[in-house]
Coordinates of N, CA and C and ligand atoms in Angstrom, one line a residue:
M1 N 103.2 101.4 105.2 CA 102.4 101.2 106.0 C 102.3 99.7 105.7
I2 N 101.8 98.8 107.3 CA 101.3 97.6 106.9 C 100.4 96.9 107.2
C3 N 98.8 96.3 106.5 CA 97.3 96.2 107.4 C 97.7 94.6 107.3
L4 N 96.8 94.0 108.1 CA 96.6 92.9 109.1 C 94.8 91.9 109.2
L5 N 95.3 91.0 108.8 CA 94.0 91.5 109.2 C 93.8 89.4 109.6
G6 N 93.3 89.3 110.1 CA 92.8 88.3 111.6 C 91.6 87.3 111.4
G7 N 91.3 86.7 111.8 CA 90.8 85.6 111.2 C 90.4 83.8 111.8
T8 N 88.8 83.5 111.4 CA 88.6 82.0 112.1 C 89.1 81.3 110.4
F9 N 88.7 82.7 110.3 CA 89.2 82.1 108.4 C 88.1 80.4 108.0
D10 N 87.5 80.3 108.8 CA 86.2 79.0 109.0 C 85.2 79.4 107.8
P11 N 84.9 79.1 106.4 CA 86.6 79.9 105.2 C 86.2 80.9 105.8
I12 N 87.6 81.5 104.6 CA 86.9 82.6 104.4 C 86.6 83.1 102.8
H13 N 86.2 83.5 102.7 CA 84.7 84.7 101.6 C 85.6 85.9 101.5
Y14 N 84.5 86.6 100.3 CA 84.8 88.0 100.2 C 84.5 88.9 101.3
G15 N 83.3 88.4 102.3 CA 83.5 89.4 103.7 C 84.5 90.6 103.9
H16 N 85.3 88.7 103.8 CA 86.9 89.3 103.9 C 88.1 89.8 103.6
L17 N 87.6 89.5 102.3 CA 88.8 89.7 101.4 C 88.7 90.9 99.8
R18 N 87.4 92.0 100.0 CA 86.7 92.8 99.0 C 87.2 93.8 100.2
P19 N 86.3 94.0 101.6 CA 86.5 95.0 102.5 C 88.0 95.3 102.4
A20 N 88.4 94.0 102.7 CA 90.4 94.3 102.8 C 91.0 94.8 101.4
R21 N 90.8 94.1 100.8 CA 91.3 95.1 99.7 C 90.7 96.8 99.6
D22 N 89.7 96.6 99.9 CA 89.2 98.7 99.7 C 90.0 99.5 101.2
A23 N 90.2 97.9 102.0 CA 91.1 98.9 102.7 C 92.4 99.0 103.0
V24 N 92.7 98.7 101.7 CA 94.1 98.6 101.3 C 94.4 99.6 100.9
E25 N 93.6 99.5 99.8 CA 93.5 100.7 98.7 C 93.5 102.5 99.4
A26 N 92.4 102.1 100.0 CA 92.2 103.4 100.3 C 93.4 104.4 101.4
L27 N 94.5 103.2 102.2 CA 95.1 103.5 103.1 C 96.5 103.3 102.3
G28 N 96.8 103.4 101.4 CA 98.4 102.7 100.1 C 98.5 101.4 100.6
C29 N 97.7 100.5 101.7 CA 98.9 99.8 101.9 C 100.2 99.1 100.6
A30 N 101.2 98.8 101.1 CA 102.2 97.9 100.7 C 101.6 95.9 100.5
V31 N 101.1 95.6 101.5 CA 101.2 94.1 102.2 C 100.4 94.6 102.9
L32 N 98.9 92.8 103.0 CA 97.9 93.3 103.9 C 98.7 90.8 104.8
H33 N 98.8 91.6 105.7 CA 99.5 89.9 106.7 C 97.7 89.3 106.5
V34 N 97.5 87.9 105.9 CA 96.2 87.3 106.7 C 96.3 86.5 107.4
I35 N 96.0 85.8 108.5 CA 96.7 86.4 109.6 C 95.3 84.8 110.1
P36 N 95.3 83.4 110.1 CA 94.5 82.8 110.4 C 95.1 82.1 112.2
A37 N 93.6 81.7 112.8 CA 93.7 81.9 113.8 C 94.4 80.5 114.3
A38 N 94.6 80.3 115.4 CA 95.0 79.0 116.3 C 93.7 78.2 116.8
Q39 N 93.8 79.0 117.7 CA 92.2 78.2 119.2 C 92.3 80.3 119.5
P40 N 91.1 80.3 118.3 CA 90.1 81.3 118.2 C 89.9 82.0 120.2
P41 N 90.6 83.3 120.3 CA 90.0 83.1 122.1 C 88.8 83.7 122.7
H42 N 88.0 83.9 121.9 CA 87.0 84.1 121.7 C 86.0 83.4 121.1
R43 N 86.0 81.7 120.4 CA 85.0 81.3 120.3 C 84.5 80.1 119.5
S44 N 84.0 78.9 119.5 CA 84.5 77.5 119.8 C 86.1 77.0 118.8
A45 N 86.1 76.2 119.3 CA 86.8 75.3 117.6 C 85.9 75.2 116.3
P46 N 87.4 75.3 115.8 CA 86.9 76.1 114.4 C 86.8 75.0 113.2
V47 N 85.0 74.3 112.2 CA 85.0 72.9 111.7 C 86.7 72.6 111.1
A48 N 86.9 73.4 110.3 CA 87.9 72.6 109.5 C 90.0 72.9 110.1
S49 N 90.3 72.4 109.7 CA 91.3 71.7 110.6 C 92.2 73.6 110.0
A50 N 93.2 73.7 111.3 CA 94.2 74.1 110.9 C 94.8 74.7 109.3
A51 N 95.3 73.2 109.5 CA 96.1 73.0 107.5 C 95.2 73.0 106.9
Q52 N 93.9 73.0 106.5 CA 91.9 73.9 105.8 C 92.6 74.5 106.0
R53 N 92.8 75.6 106.4 CA 91.9 76.4 107.1 C 93.1 77.3 106.6
L54 N 94.5 77.2 106.5 CA 95.6 78.0 106.4 C 95.7 78.0 104.5
R55 N 95.8 76.7 104.0 CA 95.2 76.7 102.7 C 93.7 77.1 102.0
M56 N 93.1 77.4 102.8 CA 91.8 77.9 101.5 C 92.5 79.6 101.8
V57 N 93.0 80.0 102.9 CA 93.7 81.8 102.8 C 94.2 81.8 102.1
E58 N 95.9 80.5 101.6 CA 96.1 80.3 100.4 C 95.8 80.5 99.0
L59 N 94.9 79.9 98.7 CA 94.3 79.9 97.6 C 93.4 81.1 97.4
A60 N 92.7 81.4 99.1 CA 91.6 83.2 98.3 C 93.2 84.2 97.9
V61 N 94.4 84.1 98.4 CA 95.5 85.8 98.7 C 96.2 85.4 97.4
A62 N 95.5 84.9 96.3 CA 96.5 83.9 94.6 C 95.9 85.4 93.8
E63 N 94.7 85.5 94.6 CA 93.6 86.5 93.5 C 93.4 88.2 94.0
F64 N 95.0 88.2 94.8 CA 94.5 89.8 95.3 C 96.2 89.8 95.5
P65 N 96.3 90.6 94.6 CA 98.4 91.5 94.6 C 98.5 92.2 96.3
G66 N 99.2 92.4 96.4 CA 100.3 92.1 97.9 C 99.8 91.9 98.9
F67 N 98.2 90.2 98.8 CA 97.8 90.1 100.0 C 99.0 88.6 101.0
R68 N 99.3 87.9 101.9 CA 100.0 86.8 101.7 C 99.9 86.5 103.1
A69 N 99.4 84.9 103.0 CA 99.2 84.1 104.1 C 100.0 84.0 105.5
D70 N 99.9 83.9 106.3 CA 100.2 84.4 106.9 C 100.8 83.1 108.3
D71 N 100.9 82.6 108.6 CA 101.8 81.1 109.0 C 101.5 81.9 110.9
R72 N 102.0 83.0 110.9 CA 102.6 82.9 112.4 C 101.9 82.3 113.8
E73 N 100.4 82.2 113.9 CA 99.5 82.5 114.6 C 99.3 80.6 114.7
L74 N 99.8 80.2 113.7 CA 99.9 78.6 113.5 C 100.4 78.2 114.0
R75 N 102.2 78.5 113.7 CA 103.1 77.8 113.8 C 103.5 78.0 115.4
R76 N 102.9 79.6 116.2 CA 103.4 79.9 117.3 C 102.3 78.4 118.4
G77 N 101.1 78.8 117.2 CA 100.2 77.6 118.6 C 99.4 78.3 119.9
G78 N 99.0 77.3 120.9 CA 98.1 77.7 122.0 C 97.6 78.8 121.9
P79 N 96.4 79.4 122.3 CA 95.7 81.5 122.1 C 96.5 81.8 121.5
S80 N 96.0 81.9 120.3 CA 96.2 82.4 119.2 C 95.4 84.7 119.9
Y81 N 95.9 84.6 121.2 CA 96.4 85.8 121.2 C 96.7 87.1 120.0
S82 N 96.3 88.6 119.7 CA 96.9 88.7 119.1 C 98.0 90.3 119.1
V83 N 97.7 89.8 121.3 CA 98.4 90.9 121.2 C 100.1 90.0 120.9
L84 N 99.8 89.2 121.1 CA 101.9 88.3 120.9 C 102.3 88.6 119.6
T85 N 100.8 88.1 118.8 CA 101.4 88.2 116.8 C 101.1 89.4 116.9
L86 N 100.7 90.6 116.9 CA 101.5 92.1 116.8 C 102.3 92.3 117.5
E87 N 103.0 91.9 118.3 CA 104.9 92.2 118.6 C 105.8 91.0 117.9
S88 N 104.9 90.1 117.5 CA 105.6 89.5 115.9 C 106.6 90.0 115.1
L89 N 104.7 91.1 114.3 CA 104.8 92.4 113.5 C 105.1 93.3 114.3
R90 N 106.3 94.0 114.7 CA 106.2 95.3 115.4 C 107.9 94.8 115.2
A91 N 109.0 93.3 116.3 CA 109.3 93.9 115.6 C 109.9 93.1 114.2
E92 N 109.5 93.1 113.8 CA 109.8 93.0 111.5 C 110.0 94.1 111.3
Y93 N 108.4 94.6 111.4 CA 108.3 96.1 111.2 C 109.2 96.8 111.7
G94 N 109.7 97.4 113.0 CA 110.9 98.8 112.8 C 109.3 99.4 113.5
S95 N 110.2 101.2 113.2 CA 108.6 101.1 113.4 C 107.2 102.4 112.9
Q96 N 107.2 101.4 111.3 CA 106.2 101.5 110.6 C 105.0 101.1 111.5
P97 N 104.4 102.8 110.5 CA 102.6 102.1 110.8 C 102.1 100.5 110.7
L98 N 101.4 100.5 111.7 CA 100.4 98.6 111.2 C 99.2 99.3 111.6
C99 N 99.0 98.5 110.5 CA 96.9 98.9 111.2 C 96.0 96.9 110.6
L100 N 95.4 97.9 111.4 CA 95.2 96.3 111.7 C 93.7 96.6 111.9
L101 N 93.0 95.2 110.9 CA 91.9 95.6 110.3 C 91.0 94.7 110.7
L102 N 89.3 95.3 111.5 CA 88.1 94.3 112.0 C 87.4 94.7 112.0
G103 N 86.3 93.9 111.8 CA 84.9 94.4 111.1 C 84.2 94.8 112.1
M104 N 82.8 95.4 112.1 CA 82.3 97.0 113.2 C 82.2 95.3 114.5
D105 N 81.4 94.6 114.1 CA 81.4 92.9 114.9 C 82.7 93.2 116.0
A106 N 84.0 92.6 115.1 CA 85.0 92.6 116.3 C 86.0 93.1 116.9
F107 N 84.8 95.0 116.9 CA 85.9 96.0 117.1 C 84.4 96.0 118.5
L108 N 83.4 95.6 118.3 CA 82.5 95.6 119.1 C 82.3 95.6 121.0
G109 N 83.8 93.5 120.1 CA 83.9 93.2 121.5 C 85.8 93.6 121.7
F110 N 86.1 94.5 120.9 CA 87.9 94.1 121.3 C 88.2 94.7 122.3
E111 N 86.9 95.4 123.3 CA 87.0 95.6 124.7 C 87.9 93.9 125.5
S112 N 86.6 93.9 125.3 CA 87.2 91.4 126.0 C 88.5 91.1 125.4
W113 N 89.6 91.5 124.5 CA 90.5 90.9 124.2 C 91.8 91.0 124.8
H114 N 92.7 90.0 125.4 CA 93.4 89.8 125.8 C 94.9 90.8 125.8
R115 N 94.6 92.4 126.1 CA 95.4 92.9 127.0 C 95.7 94.3 125.8
W116 N 94.0 94.0 125.7 CA 93.8 95.4 124.4 C 94.4 96.5 124.1
Q117 N 94.6 96.7 125.4 CA 95.6 98.2 126.2 C 96.2 98.5 125.1
D118 N 97.8 97.2 125.3 CA 98.8 97.4 124.9 C 98.5 96.4 123.9
I119 N 97.7 96.8 122.9 CA 97.5 96.2 121.2 C 97.4 97.8 120.9
L120 N 96.2 99.0 121.4 CA 96.8 99.7 120.9 C 98.1 100.5 120.7
D121 N 99.2 100.1 122.1 CA 100.2 101.2 122.0 C 100.9 99.7 120.1
L122 N 100.5 98.6 119.5 CA 101.4 98.1 118.8 C 100.7 98.5 117.4
T123 N 100.3 98.8 116.8 CA 98.6 99.2 115.8 C 97.5 100.2 116.1
H124 N 97.7 100.5 115.0 CA 96.5 101.2 114.7 C 95.4 100.5 114.4
L125 N 93.3 100.9 114.8 CA 92.2 100.2 114.4 C 92.5 100.7 113.2
V126 N 91.5 99.8 112.0 CA 91.0 100.4 111.0 C 89.8 99.3 110.9
V127 N 88.5 100.5 111.6 CA 87.6 99.2 111.9 C 85.9 99.9 110.2
L128 N 86.0 98.2 110.2 CA 85.7 98.4 108.2 C 83.9 98.0 108.9
T129 N 83.4 98.5 107.8 CA 81.3 98.8 107.9 C 81.8 97.5 107.7
R130 N 80.6 97.0 108.8 CA 79.8 95.6 108.4 C 77.9 95.1 108.6
P131 N 77.1 95.2 107.2 CA 76.2 94.5 106.7 C 75.6 94.4 108.7
G132 N 74.8 95.3 109.4 CA 73.5 94.9 110.6 C 74.8 95.4 111.6
W133 N 75.9 95.9 112.1 CA 76.5 96.2 112.9 C 76.3 97.3 113.1
T134 N 76.1 98.3 113.3 CA 76.9 99.9 114.0 C 77.1 100.2 116.1
T135 N 78.3 101.5 114.9 CA 78.2 100.9 117.2 C 77.8 102.0 117.6
D136 N 76.3 102.5 117.6 CA 75.6 103.0 118.0 C 75.6 103.0 120.3
G137 N 76.6 104.2 119.7 CA 77.1 104.8 120.7 C 78.3 103.8 121.7
R138 N 78.3 103.2 121.3 CA 79.4 102.1 122.4 C 81.0 102.6 121.8
A139 N 81.8 101.4 122.6 CA 82.9 101.5 122.1 C 83.6 103.4 122.5
A140 N 82.7 104.1 123.3 CA 83.4 105.9 124.2 C 84.7 105.0 123.8
W141 N 85.2 104.0 124.8 CA 86.8 104.6 124.8 C 88.1 105.0 123.6
A142 N 87.0 104.6 121.9 CA 88.1 104.4 121.1 C 87.1 106.1 120.8
Q143 N 87.0 107.4 121.7 CA 86.7 108.7 121.2 C 87.9 109.5 121.0
E144 N 88.5 109.0 122.0 CA 90.0 110.0 122.7 C 91.2 109.9 121.2
R145 N 91.0 108.2 120.9 CA 92.1 107.9 119.7 C 91.2 108.7 117.8
Y146 N 90.3 108.5 117.5 CA 89.8 108.6 115.6 C 91.2 109.6 115.3
G147 N 91.0 108.8 114.4 CA 91.9 109.4 113.7 C 91.8 109.8 112.4
D148 N 92.7 110.5 111.8 CA 91.8 110.3 110.0 C 93.7 109.2 109.7
K149 N 92.8 109.5 107.6 CA 93.4 109.4 107.1 C 95.0 109.1 107.6
A150 N 95.5 110.3 107.4 CA 96.4 111.2 107.4 C 97.3 111.5 109.0
M151 N 96.5 110.8 110.0 CA 97.3 110.3 111.8 C 97.8 109.1 111.1
L152 N 97.7 107.9 110.5 CA 97.4 106.5 110.4 C 98.6 106.4 110.3
S153 N 99.5 107.2 108.8 CA 100.6 107.1 108.4 C 101.5 108.7 109.2
R154 N 101.0 109.3 109.7 CA 102.4 110.1 110.7 C 103.1 109.5 112.2
S155 N 102.0 108.2 113.0 CA 102.4 107.6 113.2 C 102.3 106.2 114.0
A156 N 102.6 105.9 114.5 CA 103.0 104.1 113.8 C 102.1 103.2 114.9
A157 N 101.4 103.6 115.3 CA 100.4 103.2 116.9 C 99.3 103.8 117.3
G158 N 98.4 103.8 117.8 CA 97.8 104.2 118.4 C 96.7 104.9 118.5
H159 N 96.0 104.6 117.1 CA 94.6 105.7 116.2 C 93.6 105.1 115.3
V160 N 92.5 105.0 116.7 CA 90.8 104.6 115.4 C 90.1 104.4 114.2
F161 N 89.8 104.5 112.7 CA 89.5 105.0 111.8 C 89.3 104.8 111.2
F162 N 87.1 105.1 111.1 CA 85.9 103.8 110.5 C 86.1 104.3 108.6
L163 N 86.7 103.3 108.4 CA 86.1 102.8 107.2 C 85.0 102.1 106.4
S164 N 84.3 102.9 105.9 CA 82.8 102.8 105.3 C 83.8 101.9 104.1
V165 N 83.2 100.6 103.6 CA 83.3 100.0 102.3 C 82.3 99.5 101.9
D166 N 82.4 98.4 100.9 CA 81.5 98.1 99.2 C 80.3 97.5 100.8
P167 N 79.4 97.4 101.2 CA 78.8 95.5 101.8 C 79.4 94.8 101.1
Q168 N 79.4 93.7 102.1 CA 79.6 92.6 101.7 C 78.8 91.6 103.1
N169 N 77.2 91.6 102.5 CA 75.8 90.8 103.0 C 76.6 89.5 103.1
I170 N 78.1 88.9 104.3 CA 78.8 87.4 103.7 C 78.5 87.0 105.4
S171 N 78.7 85.7 105.4 CA 79.4 85.1 106.9 C 80.2 83.8 106.5
A172 N 81.4 83.7 107.2 CA 81.1 82.2 107.3 C 80.4 80.9 108.3
T173 N 79.7 81.5 108.3 CA 78.7 80.3 109.3 C 77.6 80.9 107.9
Q174 N 77.0 81.2 107.8 CA 76.4 81.4 106.7 C 76.5 80.8 105.1
L175 N 77.9 79.9 105.3 CA 78.7 79.7 104.0 C 79.2 78.3 104.8
R176 N 79.1 77.3 105.9 CA 79.1 76.3 105.9 C 77.7 75.9 106.0
T177 N 76.6 76.5 106.6 CA 75.1 75.8 106.0 C 75.0 75.7 104.8
A178 N 74.9 77.1 104.2 CA 75.3 76.7 102.7 C 75.9 75.2 102.6
F179 N 77.1 74.9 102.5 CA 77.9 73.7 102.3 C 77.0 72.9 102.7
A180 N 77.2 72.7 103.9 CA 76.5 71.2 104.8 C 74.9 71.5 104.1
Q181 N 74.5 71.6 103.8 CA 72.7 71.7 103.3 C 72.9 72.1 101.3
G182 N 73.5 71.9 101.0 CA 74.0 71.8 99.2 C 73.6 73.5 98.9
G183 N 73.4 74.2 99.9 CA 72.8 76.3 99.0 C 74.1 76.4 98.0
T184 N 74.0 77.4 98.0 CA 74.3 78.3 96.6 C 75.2 78.4 97.1
V185 N 76.4 78.9 96.9 CA 77.4 80.3 97.3 C 78.8 80.6 96.6
R186 N 78.0 79.9 95.2 CA 78.9 80.9 94.0 C 79.3 82.2 94.6
G187 N 80.5 82.3 94.4 CA 80.1 84.3 94.6 C 80.6 85.1 95.7
L188 N 80.3 84.4 96.9 CA 80.7 84.9 98.1 C 81.9 84.2 97.6
L189 N 82.5 83.5 97.8 CA 84.2 83.2 98.3 C 84.9 83.1 96.7
P190 N 86.7 83.1 96.2 CA 86.8 82.4 95.2 C 86.7 80.7 95.0
E191 N 86.3 80.7 93.9 CA 86.2 79.3 93.5 C 87.8 78.6 94.2
A192 N 88.6 78.7 94.1 CA 89.5 78.1 94.3 C 89.1 77.6 95.6
V193 N 89.0 78.0 96.4 CA 88.6 77.5 98.3 C 87.1 77.1 98.0
R194 N 86.0 77.3 96.9 CA 85.1 76.7 97.3 C 85.7 74.9 96.0
E195 N 86.2 75.1 96.1 CA 86.9 73.9 94.3 C 87.3 72.9 96.1
F196 N 88.0 73.0 97.1 CA 88.8 72.4 97.8 C 87.8 72.1 98.9
I197 N 87.5 72.9 98.7 CA 85.9 72.7 100.3 C 85.5 71.5 99.9
C198 N 84.7 71.1 98.2 CA 84.5 70.5 97.8 C 84.7 69.1 98.1
Q199 N 86.4 69.5 97.4 CA 87.1 68.9 97.3 C 87.8 67.4 98.8
N200 N 87.7 68.2 99.5 CA 88.1 67.4 101.0 C 86.4 67.2 101.8
K201 N 85.7 68.2 101.3 CA 84.5 67.2 102.3 C 84.3 68.2 103.7
I202 N 84.6 69.4 103.5 CA 84.9 69.8 104.6 C 83.8 70.3 106.1
Y203 N 82.5 70.7 105.3 CA 81.8 71.0 105.7 C 80.8 70.9 105.6
M204 N 80.4 69.4 104.8 CA 79.3 68.7 103.8 C 79.1 67.5 105.0
Ligands
ATP301 P1 82.0 83.6 111.4 O1 79.9 83.6 111.0 O2 82.3 82.5 111.4 O3 81.4 84.4 113.0 P2 83.0 85.4 110.4 O4 83.5 85.8 108.5 O5 82.5 86.8 110.8 O6 83.2 84.1 111.1 P3 85.7 85.3 110.7 O7 87.2 84.4 110.1 O8 85.1 85.4 112.1 O9 84.7 85.5 109.5 O10 85.9 87.2 110.5 C1 88.0 87.7 110.5 C2 87.3 89.1 110.6 O11 86.2 89.7 109.5 C3 86.6 90.0 111.8 O12 87.4 91.0 112.0 C4 85.1 90.4 110.9 O13 85.0 91.2 111.4 C5 85.8 90.3 109.5 N1 84.2 90.2 109.1 C6 84.4 89.6 108.4 N2 83.1 89.2 107.9 C7 83.4 90.5 106.9 C8 82.1 91.3 106.2 N3 81.6 90.3 105.3 N4 82.1 92.7 106.9 C9 82.8 93.2 107.0 N5 84.2 92.9 107.5 C10 83.4 91.2 108.1

């Protein structure tokens, strides 16, 4: 089973990395691809450049065995539609189960993603709990797709699995503000990423 985590990663932080590690351990995944978006379709342009965001991901994954920085969306250019990324991963991994990890906030907007139904033919969704976010009965479309852990490994794609992870009340927005204002960031992201941001004055 292969896990994937896409995002803007402006910057990457422990709110991404620890829930992803919890998921990888819970699911018994061998590999997690961490995939920074070139042009995220759903939001304004990132502050850090694509090259800086990739470098921060590379520095961060060094702390986590099995995590890989994956630059395919940056190499492809154009809007970073997940469906295209998943088609390329599917071509690479054949019929192995793929699990796209996404936080609850991202999951609630999933129906607005480009060709979202096609995405479910390519991957399972593993929805990670995130402080401040609940389904509140939304995403009714997912009900018929709910699966348990065993179902994820028995099929290549198509199930939705909710995973309760150790809560990390951290967001990239909060970190950009803290860097700009000289606030405290220690413990919220890998030290190597913090040093890179300070050396390059990315959010200051
Ligand atoms: P921003 O504050 O700039 O919107 P972010 O911290 O939400 O950024 P993204 O790069 O947009 O980070 O998120 C990538 C993925 O990681 C999304 O699926 C998001 O839901 C998930 N994620 C981010 N932070 C957390 C967190 N603290 N707990 C669980 N999931 C998270």
